[in-house]
PDB file of C-alpha atoms in Angstrom:
ATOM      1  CA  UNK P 241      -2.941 -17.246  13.531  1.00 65.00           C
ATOM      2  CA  UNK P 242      -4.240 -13.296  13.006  1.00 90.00           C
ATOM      3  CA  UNK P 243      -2.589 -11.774  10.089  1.00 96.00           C
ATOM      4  CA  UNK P 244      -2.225  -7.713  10.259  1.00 97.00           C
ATOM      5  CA  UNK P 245      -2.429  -5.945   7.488  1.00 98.00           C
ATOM      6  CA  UNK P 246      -0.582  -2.327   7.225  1.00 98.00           C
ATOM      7  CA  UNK P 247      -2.348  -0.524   4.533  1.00 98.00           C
ATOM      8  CA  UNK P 248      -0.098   2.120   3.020  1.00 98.00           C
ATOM      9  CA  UNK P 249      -1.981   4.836   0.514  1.00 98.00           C
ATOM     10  CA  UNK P 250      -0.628   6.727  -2.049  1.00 97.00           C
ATOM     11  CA  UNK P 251      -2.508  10.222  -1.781  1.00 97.00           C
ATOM     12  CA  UNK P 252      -3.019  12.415   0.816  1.00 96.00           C
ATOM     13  CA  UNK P 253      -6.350  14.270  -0.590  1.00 94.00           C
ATOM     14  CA  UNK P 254      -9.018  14.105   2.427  1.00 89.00           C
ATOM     15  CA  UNK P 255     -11.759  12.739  -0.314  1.00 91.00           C
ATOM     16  CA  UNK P 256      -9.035  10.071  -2.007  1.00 96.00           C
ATOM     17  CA  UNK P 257     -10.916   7.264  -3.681  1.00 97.00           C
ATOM     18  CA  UNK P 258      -7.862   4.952  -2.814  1.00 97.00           C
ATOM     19  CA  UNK P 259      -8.360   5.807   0.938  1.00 97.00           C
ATOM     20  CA  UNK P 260     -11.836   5.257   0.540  1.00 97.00           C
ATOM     21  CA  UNK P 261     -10.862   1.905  -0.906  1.00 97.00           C
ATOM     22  CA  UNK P 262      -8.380   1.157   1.906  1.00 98.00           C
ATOM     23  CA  UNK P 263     -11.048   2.035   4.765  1.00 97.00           C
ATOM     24  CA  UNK P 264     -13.453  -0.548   2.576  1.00 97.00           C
ATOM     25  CA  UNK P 265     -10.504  -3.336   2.972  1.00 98.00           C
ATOM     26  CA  UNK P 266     -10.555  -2.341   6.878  1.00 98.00           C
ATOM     27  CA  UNK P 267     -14.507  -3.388   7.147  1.00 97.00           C
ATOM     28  CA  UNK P 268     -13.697  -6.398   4.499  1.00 97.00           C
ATOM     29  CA  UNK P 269     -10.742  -8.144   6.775  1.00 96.00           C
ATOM     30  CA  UNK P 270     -12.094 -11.449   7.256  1.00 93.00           C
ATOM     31  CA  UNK P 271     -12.107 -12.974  10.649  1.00 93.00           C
ATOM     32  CA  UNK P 272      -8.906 -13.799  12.324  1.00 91.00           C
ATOM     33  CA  UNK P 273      -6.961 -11.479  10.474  1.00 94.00           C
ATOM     34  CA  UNK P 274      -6.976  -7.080  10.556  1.00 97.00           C
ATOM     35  CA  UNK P 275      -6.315  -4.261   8.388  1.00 98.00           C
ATOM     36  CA  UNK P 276      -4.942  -1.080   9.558  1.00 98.00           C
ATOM     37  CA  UNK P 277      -4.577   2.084   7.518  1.00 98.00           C
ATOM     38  CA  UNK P 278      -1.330   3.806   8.328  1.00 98.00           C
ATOM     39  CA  UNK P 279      -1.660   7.352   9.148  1.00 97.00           C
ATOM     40  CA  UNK P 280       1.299   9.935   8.752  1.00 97.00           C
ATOM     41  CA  UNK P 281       3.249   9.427   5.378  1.00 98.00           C
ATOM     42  CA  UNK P 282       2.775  13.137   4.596  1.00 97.00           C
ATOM     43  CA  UNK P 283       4.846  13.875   7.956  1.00 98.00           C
ATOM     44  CA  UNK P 284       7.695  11.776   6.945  1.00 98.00           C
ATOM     45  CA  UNK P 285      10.721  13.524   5.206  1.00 98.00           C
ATOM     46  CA  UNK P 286      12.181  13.081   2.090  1.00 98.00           C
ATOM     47  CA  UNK P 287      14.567  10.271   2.096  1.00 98.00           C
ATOM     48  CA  UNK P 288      18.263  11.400   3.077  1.00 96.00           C
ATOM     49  CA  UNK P 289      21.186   9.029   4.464  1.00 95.00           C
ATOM     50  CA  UNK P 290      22.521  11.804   6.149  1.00 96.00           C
ATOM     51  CA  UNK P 291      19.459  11.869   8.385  1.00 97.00           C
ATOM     52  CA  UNK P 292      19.057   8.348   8.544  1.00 96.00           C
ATOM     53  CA  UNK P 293      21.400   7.444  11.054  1.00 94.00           C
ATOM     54  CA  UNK P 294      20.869   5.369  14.331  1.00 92.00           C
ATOM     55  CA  UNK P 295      19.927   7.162  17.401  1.00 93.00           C
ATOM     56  CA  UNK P 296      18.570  10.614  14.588  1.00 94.00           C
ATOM     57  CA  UNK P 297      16.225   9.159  12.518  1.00 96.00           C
ATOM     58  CA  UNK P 298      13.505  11.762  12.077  1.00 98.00           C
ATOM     59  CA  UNK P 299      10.350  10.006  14.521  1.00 98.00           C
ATOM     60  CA  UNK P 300       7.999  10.115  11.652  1.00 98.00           C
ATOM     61  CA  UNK P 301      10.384   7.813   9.700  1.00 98.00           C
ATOM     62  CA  UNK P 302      10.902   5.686  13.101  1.00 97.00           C
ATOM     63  CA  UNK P 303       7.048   5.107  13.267  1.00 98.00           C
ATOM     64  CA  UNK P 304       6.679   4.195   9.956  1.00 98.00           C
ATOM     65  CA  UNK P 305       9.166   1.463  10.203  1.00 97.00           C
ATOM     66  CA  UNK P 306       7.893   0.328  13.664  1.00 97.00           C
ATOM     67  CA  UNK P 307       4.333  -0.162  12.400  1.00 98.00           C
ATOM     68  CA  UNK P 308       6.003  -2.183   9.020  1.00 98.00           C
ATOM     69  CA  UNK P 309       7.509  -4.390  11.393  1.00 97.00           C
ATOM     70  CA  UNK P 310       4.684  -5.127  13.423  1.00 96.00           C
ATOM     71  CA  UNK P 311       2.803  -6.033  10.509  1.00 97.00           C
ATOM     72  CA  UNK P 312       2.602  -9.586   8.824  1.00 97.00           C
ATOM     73  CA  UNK P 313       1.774  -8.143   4.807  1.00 98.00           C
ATOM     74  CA  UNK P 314       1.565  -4.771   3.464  1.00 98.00           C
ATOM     75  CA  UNK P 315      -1.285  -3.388   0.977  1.00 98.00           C
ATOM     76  CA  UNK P 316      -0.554  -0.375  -0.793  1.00 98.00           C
ATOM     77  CA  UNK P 317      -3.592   1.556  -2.677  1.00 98.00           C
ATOM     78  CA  UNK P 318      -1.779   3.604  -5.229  1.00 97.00           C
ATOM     79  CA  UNK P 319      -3.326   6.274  -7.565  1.00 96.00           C
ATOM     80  CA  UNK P 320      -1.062   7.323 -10.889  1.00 95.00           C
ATOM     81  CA  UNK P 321       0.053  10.444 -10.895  1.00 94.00           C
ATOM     82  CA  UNK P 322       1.766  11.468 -14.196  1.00 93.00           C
ATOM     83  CA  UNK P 323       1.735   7.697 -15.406  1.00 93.00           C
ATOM     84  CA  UNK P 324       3.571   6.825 -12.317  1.00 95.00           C
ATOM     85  CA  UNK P 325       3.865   5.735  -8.330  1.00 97.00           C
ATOM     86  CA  UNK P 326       3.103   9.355  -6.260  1.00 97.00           C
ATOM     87  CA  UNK P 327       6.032  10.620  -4.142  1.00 97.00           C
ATOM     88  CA  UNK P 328       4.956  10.224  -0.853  1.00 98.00           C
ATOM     89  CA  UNK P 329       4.608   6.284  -1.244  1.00 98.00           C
ATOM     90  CA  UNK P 330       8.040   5.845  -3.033  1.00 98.00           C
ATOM     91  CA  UNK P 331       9.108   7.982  -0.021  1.00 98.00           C
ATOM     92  CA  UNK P 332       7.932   5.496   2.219  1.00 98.00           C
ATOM     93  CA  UNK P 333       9.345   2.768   0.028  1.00 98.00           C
ATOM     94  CA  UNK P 334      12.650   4.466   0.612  1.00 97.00           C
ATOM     95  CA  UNK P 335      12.492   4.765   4.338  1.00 98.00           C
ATOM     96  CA  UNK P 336      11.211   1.014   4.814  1.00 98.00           C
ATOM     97  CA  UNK P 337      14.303  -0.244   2.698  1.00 96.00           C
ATOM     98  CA  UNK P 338      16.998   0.564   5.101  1.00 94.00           C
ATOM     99  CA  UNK P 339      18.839   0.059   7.024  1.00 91.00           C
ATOM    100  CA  UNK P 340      20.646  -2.281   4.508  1.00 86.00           C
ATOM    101  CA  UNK P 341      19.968  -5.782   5.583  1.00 85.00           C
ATOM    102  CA  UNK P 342      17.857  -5.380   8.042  1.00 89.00           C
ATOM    103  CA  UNK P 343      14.583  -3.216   6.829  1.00 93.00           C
ATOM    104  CA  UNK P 344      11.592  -3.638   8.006  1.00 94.00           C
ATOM    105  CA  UNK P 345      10.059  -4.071   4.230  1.00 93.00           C
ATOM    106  CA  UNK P 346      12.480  -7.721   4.004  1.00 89.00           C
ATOM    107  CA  UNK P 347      10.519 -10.531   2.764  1.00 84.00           C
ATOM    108  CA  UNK P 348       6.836  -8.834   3.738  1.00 94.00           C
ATOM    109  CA  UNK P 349       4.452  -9.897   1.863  1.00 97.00           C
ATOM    110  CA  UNK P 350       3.480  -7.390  -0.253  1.00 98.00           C
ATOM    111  CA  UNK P 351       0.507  -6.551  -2.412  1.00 98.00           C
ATOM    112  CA  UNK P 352      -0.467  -3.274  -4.605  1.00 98.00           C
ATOM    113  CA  UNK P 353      -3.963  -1.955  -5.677  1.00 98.00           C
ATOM    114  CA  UNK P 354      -5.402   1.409  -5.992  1.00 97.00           C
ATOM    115  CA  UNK P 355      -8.019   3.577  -8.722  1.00 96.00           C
ATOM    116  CA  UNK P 356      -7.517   6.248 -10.663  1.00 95.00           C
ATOM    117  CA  UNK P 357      -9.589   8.414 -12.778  1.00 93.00           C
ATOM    118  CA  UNK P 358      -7.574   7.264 -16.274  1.00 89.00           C
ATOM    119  CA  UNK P 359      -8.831   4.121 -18.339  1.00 89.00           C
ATOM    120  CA  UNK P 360      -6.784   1.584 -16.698  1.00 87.00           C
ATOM    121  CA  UNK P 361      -7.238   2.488 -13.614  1.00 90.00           C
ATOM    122  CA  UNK P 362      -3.446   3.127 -12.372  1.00 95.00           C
ATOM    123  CA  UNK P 363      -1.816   0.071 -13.678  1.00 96.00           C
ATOM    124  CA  UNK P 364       1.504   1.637 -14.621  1.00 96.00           C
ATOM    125  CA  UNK P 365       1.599   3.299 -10.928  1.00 97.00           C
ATOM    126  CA  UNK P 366       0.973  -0.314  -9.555  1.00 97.00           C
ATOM    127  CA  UNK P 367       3.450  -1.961 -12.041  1.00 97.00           C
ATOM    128  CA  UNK P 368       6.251   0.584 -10.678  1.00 97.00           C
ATOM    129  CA  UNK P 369       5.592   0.670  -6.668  1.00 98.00           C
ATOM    130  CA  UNK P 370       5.812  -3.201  -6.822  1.00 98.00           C
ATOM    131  CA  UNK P 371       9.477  -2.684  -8.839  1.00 97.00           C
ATOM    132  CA  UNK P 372      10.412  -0.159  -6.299  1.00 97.00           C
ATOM    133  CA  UNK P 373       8.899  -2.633  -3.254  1.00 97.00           C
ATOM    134  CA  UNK P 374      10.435  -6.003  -4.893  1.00 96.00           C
ATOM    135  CA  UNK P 375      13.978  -4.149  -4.960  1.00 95.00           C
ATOM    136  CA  UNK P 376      13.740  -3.039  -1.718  1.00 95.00           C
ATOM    137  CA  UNK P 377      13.170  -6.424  -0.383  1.00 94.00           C
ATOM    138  CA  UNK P 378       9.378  -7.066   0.007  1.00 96.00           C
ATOM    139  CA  UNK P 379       8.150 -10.021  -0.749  1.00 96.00           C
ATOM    140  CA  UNK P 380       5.603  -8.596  -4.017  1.00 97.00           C
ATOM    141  CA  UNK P 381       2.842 -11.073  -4.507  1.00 97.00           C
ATOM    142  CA  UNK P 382       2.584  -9.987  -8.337  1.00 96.00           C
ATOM    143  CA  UNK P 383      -0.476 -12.057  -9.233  1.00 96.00           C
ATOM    144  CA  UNK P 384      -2.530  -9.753  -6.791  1.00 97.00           C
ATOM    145  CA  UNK P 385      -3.848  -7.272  -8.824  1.00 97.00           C
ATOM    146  CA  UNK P 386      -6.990  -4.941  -8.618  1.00 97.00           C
ATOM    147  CA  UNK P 387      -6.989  -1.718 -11.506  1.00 96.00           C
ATOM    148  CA  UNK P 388     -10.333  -0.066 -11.165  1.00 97.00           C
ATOM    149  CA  UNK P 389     -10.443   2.853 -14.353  1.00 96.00           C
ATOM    150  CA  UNK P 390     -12.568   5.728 -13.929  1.00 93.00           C
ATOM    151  CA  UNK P 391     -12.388   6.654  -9.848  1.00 95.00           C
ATOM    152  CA  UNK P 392     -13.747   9.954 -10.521  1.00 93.00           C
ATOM    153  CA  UNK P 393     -16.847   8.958 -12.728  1.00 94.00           C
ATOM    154  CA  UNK P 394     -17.271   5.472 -11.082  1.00 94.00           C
ATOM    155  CA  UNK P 395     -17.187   6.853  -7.079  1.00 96.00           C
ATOM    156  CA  UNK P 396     -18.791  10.392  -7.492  1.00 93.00           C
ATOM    157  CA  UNK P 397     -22.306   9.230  -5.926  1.00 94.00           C
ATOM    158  CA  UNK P 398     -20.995   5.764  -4.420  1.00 95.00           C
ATOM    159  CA  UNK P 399     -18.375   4.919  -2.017  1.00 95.00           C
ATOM    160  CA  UNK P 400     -16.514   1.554  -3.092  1.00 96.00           C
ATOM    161  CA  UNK P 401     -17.966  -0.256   0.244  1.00 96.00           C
ATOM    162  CA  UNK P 402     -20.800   0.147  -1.327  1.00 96.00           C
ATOM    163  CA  UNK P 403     -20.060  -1.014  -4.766  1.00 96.00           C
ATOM    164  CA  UNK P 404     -20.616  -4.622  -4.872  1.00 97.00           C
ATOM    165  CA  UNK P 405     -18.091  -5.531  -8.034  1.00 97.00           C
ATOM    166  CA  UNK P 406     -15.306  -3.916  -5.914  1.00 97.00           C
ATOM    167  CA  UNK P 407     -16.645  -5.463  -2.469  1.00 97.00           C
ATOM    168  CA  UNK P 408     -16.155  -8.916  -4.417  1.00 98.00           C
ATOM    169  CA  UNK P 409     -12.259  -8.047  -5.736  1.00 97.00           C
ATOM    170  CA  UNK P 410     -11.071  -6.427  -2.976  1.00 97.00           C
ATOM    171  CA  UNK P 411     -12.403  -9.145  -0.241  1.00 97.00           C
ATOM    172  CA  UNK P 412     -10.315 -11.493  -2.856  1.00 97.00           C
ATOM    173  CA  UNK P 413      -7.390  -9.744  -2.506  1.00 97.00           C
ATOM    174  CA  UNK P 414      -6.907  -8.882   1.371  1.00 97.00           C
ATOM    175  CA  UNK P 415      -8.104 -12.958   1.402  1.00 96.00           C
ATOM    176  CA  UNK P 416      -5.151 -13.654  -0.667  1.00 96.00           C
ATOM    177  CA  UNK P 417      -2.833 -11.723   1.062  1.00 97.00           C
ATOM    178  CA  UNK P 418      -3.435 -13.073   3.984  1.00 95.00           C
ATOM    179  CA  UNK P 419      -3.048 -16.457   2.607  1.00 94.00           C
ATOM    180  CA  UNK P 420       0.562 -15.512   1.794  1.00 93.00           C
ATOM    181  CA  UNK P 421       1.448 -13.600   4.792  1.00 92.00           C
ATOM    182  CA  UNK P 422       0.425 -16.905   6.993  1.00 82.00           C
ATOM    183  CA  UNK P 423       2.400 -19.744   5.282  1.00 78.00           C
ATOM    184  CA  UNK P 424       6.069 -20.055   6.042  1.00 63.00           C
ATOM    185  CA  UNK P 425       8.653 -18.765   3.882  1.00 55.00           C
ATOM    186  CA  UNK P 426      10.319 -22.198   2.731  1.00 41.00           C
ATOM    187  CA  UNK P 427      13.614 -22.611   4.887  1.00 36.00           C
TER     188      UNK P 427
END
Protein backbone atom coordinates (compact mmCIF):
# COMPACT_ATOMS: atom_id res chain seq x y z
CA UNK A 1 0.00 0.00 0.00
CA UNK A 2 1.53 3.83 -0.76
CA UNK A 3 0.74 6.10 2.03
CA UNK A 4 0.48 10.04 1.01
CA UNK A 5 1.46 12.35 3.14
CA UNK A 6 -0.13 16.09 2.99
CA UNK A 7 2.34 18.27 4.66
CA UNK A 8 0.65 21.38 6.02
CA UNK A 9 3.21 24.39 7.27
CA UNK A 10 2.64 26.91 9.57
CA UNK A 11 4.50 30.07 8.03
CA UNK A 12 4.39 31.59 4.95
CA UNK A 13 8.04 33.38 5.01
CA UNK A 14 9.82 32.31 1.56
CA UNK A 15 13.13 31.33 3.79
CA UNK A 16 10.85 29.37 6.68
CA UNK A 17 13.01 26.83 8.45
CA UNK A 18 9.76 24.68 8.93
CA UNK A 19 9.29 24.64 5.08
CA UNK A 20 12.73 23.87 4.73
CA UNK A 21 12.05 21.02 7.12
CA UNK A 22 8.90 19.91 5.26
CA UNK A 23 10.76 19.89 1.71
CA UNK A 24 13.56 17.64 3.79
CA UNK A 25 10.52 15.12 4.80
CA UNK A 26 9.59 15.22 0.88
CA UNK A 27 13.29 13.78 -0.10
CA UNK A 28 13.10 11.51 3.30
CA UNK A 29 9.59 9.59 2.30
CA UNK A 30 10.66 6.15 2.29
CA UNK A 31 9.74 3.92 -0.54
CA UNK A 32 6.19 3.05 -1.14
CA UNK A 33 4.87 5.90 0.53
CA UNK A 34 5.01 10.15 -0.59
CA UNK A 35 5.04 13.42 0.95
CA UNK A 36 3.51 16.38 -0.57
CA UNK A 37 3.80 19.94 0.70
CA UNK A 38 0.52 21.74 0.33
CA UNK A 39 0.74 24.97 -1.36
CA UNK A 40 -1.92 27.84 -0.87
CA UNK A 41 -2.94 28.27 2.90
CA UNK A 42 -2.16 32.00 2.64
CA UNK A 43 -5.01 32.17 -0.18
CA UNK A 44 -7.56 30.62 1.96
CA UNK A 45 -9.97 32.98 3.93
CA UNK A 46 -10.58 33.37 7.32
CA UNK A 47 -12.98 30.86 8.56
CA UNK A 48 -16.77 32.09 8.28
CA UNK A 49 -20.03 29.76 8.25
CA UNK A 50 -21.66 32.21 6.34
CA UNK A 51 -19.29 31.49 3.47
CA UNK A 52 -19.06 28.00 4.05
CA UNK A 53 -22.00 26.79 2.48
CA UNK A 54 -22.41 24.01 -0.25
CA UNK A 55 -22.24 24.99 -3.79
CA UNK A 56 -20.08 28.83 -2.29
CA UNK A 57 -17.33 27.66 -0.57
CA UNK A 58 -14.50 30.03 -1.44
CA UNK A 59 -12.16 27.49 -4.10
CA UNK A 60 -9.14 28.01 -2.00
CA UNK A 61 -11.01 26.42 0.96
CA UNK A 62 -12.47 23.66 -1.61
CA UNK A 63 -8.81 22.70 -2.57
CA UNK A 64 -7.62 22.50 0.67
CA UNK A 65 -10.18 20.03 1.69
CA UNK A 66 -9.89 18.05 -1.61
CA UNK A 67 -6.14 17.52 -1.18
CA UNK A 68 -6.95 16.45 2.88
CA UNK A 69 -9.09 13.93 1.54
CA UNK A 70 -6.92 12.51 -0.89
CA UNK A 71 -4.37 12.09 1.61
CA UNK A 72 -3.86 8.99 3.98
CA UNK A 73 -1.97 11.19 7.21
CA UNK A 74 -1.31 14.74 7.63
CA UNK A 75 2.14 16.36 8.95
CA UNK A 76 2.00 19.75 10.08
CA UNK A 77 5.48 21.75 10.65
CA UNK A 78 4.47 24.47 13.01
CA UNK A 79 6.66 27.43 14.20
CA UNK A 80 5.38 29.39 17.63
CA UNK A 81 4.41 32.52 17.18
CA UNK A 82 3.65 34.40 20.46
CA UNK A 83 3.86 31.00 22.48
CA UNK A 84 1.26 29.65 20.23
CA UNK A 85 -0.10 27.74 16.81
CA UNK A 86 0.22 30.73 13.82
CA UNK A 87 -3.11 31.77 12.25
CA UNK A 88 -2.94 30.57 8.99
CA UNK A 89 -2.64 26.79 10.20
CA UNK A 90 -5.50 27.08 12.83
CA UNK A 91 -7.24 28.59 9.75
CA UNK A 92 -6.78 25.58 7.94
CA UNK A 93 -7.66 23.54 10.99
CA UNK A 94 -10.95 25.37 10.85
CA UNK A 95 -11.75 24.83 7.24
CA UNK A 96 -10.77 20.96 7.36
CA UNK A 97 -13.24 20.49 10.41
CA UNK A 98 -16.44 21.00 8.62
CA UNK A 99 -18.74 20.26 7.38
CA UNK A 100 -19.90 18.71 10.74
CA UNK A 101 -19.65 15.01 10.39
CA UNK A 102 -18.24 14.67 7.46
CA UNK A 103 -14.69 16.73 7.29
CA UNK A 104 -12.12 15.78 5.55
CA UNK A 105 -9.68 16.05 8.83
CA UNK A 106 -12.08 12.78 10.49
CA UNK A 107 -9.96 10.14 11.84
CA UNK A 108 -6.60 11.23 9.62
CA UNK A 109 -3.85 10.38 11.05
CA UNK A 110 -2.28 13.19 12.21
CA UNK A 111 1.18 14.20 13.32
CA UNK A 112 2.80 17.77 14.37
CA UNK A 113 6.50 18.96 14.21
CA UNK A 114 8.09 22.17 13.36
CA UNK A 115 11.40 24.63 14.77
CA UNK A 116 11.51 27.69 16.09
CA UNK A 117 14.13 30.06 17.06
CA UNK A 118 13.06 29.90 21.11
CA UNK A 119 14.70 27.18 23.49
CA UNK A 120 12.21 24.55 23.05
CA UNK A 121 11.88 24.71 19.82
CA UNK A 122 7.92 25.41 19.43
CA UNK A 123 6.58 22.88 21.78
CA UNK A 124 3.68 24.92 23.11
CA UNK A 125 2.68 25.74 19.27
CA UNK A 126 2.80 21.87 18.68
CA UNK A 127 1.00 21.04 22.01
CA UNK A 128 -1.97 23.48 20.82
CA UNK A 129 -2.37 22.62 16.86
CA UNK A 130 -2.67 18.92 17.98
CA UNK A 131 -5.67 20.20 20.65
CA UNK A 132 -7.15 22.19 17.89
CA UNK A 133 -6.56 18.97 15.24
CA UNK A 134 -7.73 16.20 17.95
CA UNK A 135 -11.07 18.35 18.45
CA UNK A 136 -11.65 18.69 15.08
CA UNK A 137 -11.56 15.06 14.48
CA UNK A 138 -8.02 14.00 13.34
CA UNK A 139 -6.74 11.18 14.44
CA UNK A 140 -3.39 13.04 16.56
CA UNK A 141 -0.68 10.49 16.93
CA UNK A 142 0.60 12.36 20.21
CA UNK A 143 3.72 10.26 20.79
CA UNK A 144 5.14 11.77 17.45
CA UNK A 145 7.03 14.50 18.45
CA UNK A 146 10.09 16.43 16.94
CA UNK A 147 10.95 20.19 18.89
CA UNK A 148 14.14 21.41 17.36
CA UNK A 149 15.18 24.93 19.65
CA UNK A 150 17.21 27.43 18.05
CA UNK A 151 16.01 27.45 14.04
CA UNK A 152 17.61 30.68 13.56
CA UNK A 153 21.14 29.91 15.11
CA UNK A 154 21.00 26.12 14.28
CA UNK A 155 19.93 26.59 10.21
CA UNK A 156 21.70 29.97 9.37
CA UNK A 157 24.65 28.17 7.31
CA UNK A 158 22.87 24.60 7.03
CA UNK A 159 19.69 23.49 5.61
CA UNK A 160 18.06 20.63 7.87
CA UNK A 161 18.53 18.01 4.81
CA UNK A 162 21.69 18.48 5.49
CA UNK A 163 21.83 18.18 9.18
CA UNK A 164 22.27 14.64 10.00
CA UNK A 165 20.63 14.69 13.80
CA UNK A 166 17.44 16.05 12.11
CA UNK A 167 17.79 13.67 8.91
CA UNK A 168 17.70 10.79 11.68
CA UNK A 169 14.32 12.29 13.67
CA UNK A 170 12.51 13.37 10.98
CA UNK A 171 12.99 10.00 8.72
CA UNK A 172 11.57 8.49 12.25
CA UNK A 173 8.72 10.38 12.22
CA UNK A 174 7.27 10.42 8.49
CA UNK A 175 8.28 6.34 9.13
CA UNK A 176 5.95 6.39 11.96
CA UNK A 177 3.33 8.11 10.45
CA UNK A 178 3.10 6.10 7.87
CA UNK A 179 2.97 3.15 10.06
CA UNK A 180 -0.27 4.58 11.49
CA UNK A 181 -1.84 5.86 8.43
CA UNK A 182 -1.54 2.08 6.89
CA UNK A 183 -3.09 -0.12 9.66
CA UNK A 184 -6.84 -0.25 9.91
CA UNK A 185 -8.73 1.72 12.27
CA UNK A 186 -10.16 -1.21 14.57
CA UNK A 187 -13.91 -1.77 13.45
Amino acid sequence: MSVRVLALVGSLRAGSHNRQLAEAAVKLAPEGSEVVVYEGLAEIPFYNEDIDVEGTVPAAAARLREAVSGADALLLFTPEYNGTIPAVLKNAIDWLSRPFGAAPLGDKSVAVIGTAYGQYGGVWAQDEARKALGIAGGKVIEDIKLSIPGSVTRFAEIHPADDSEVVEQLTEVIVRLNSHAATPAAA
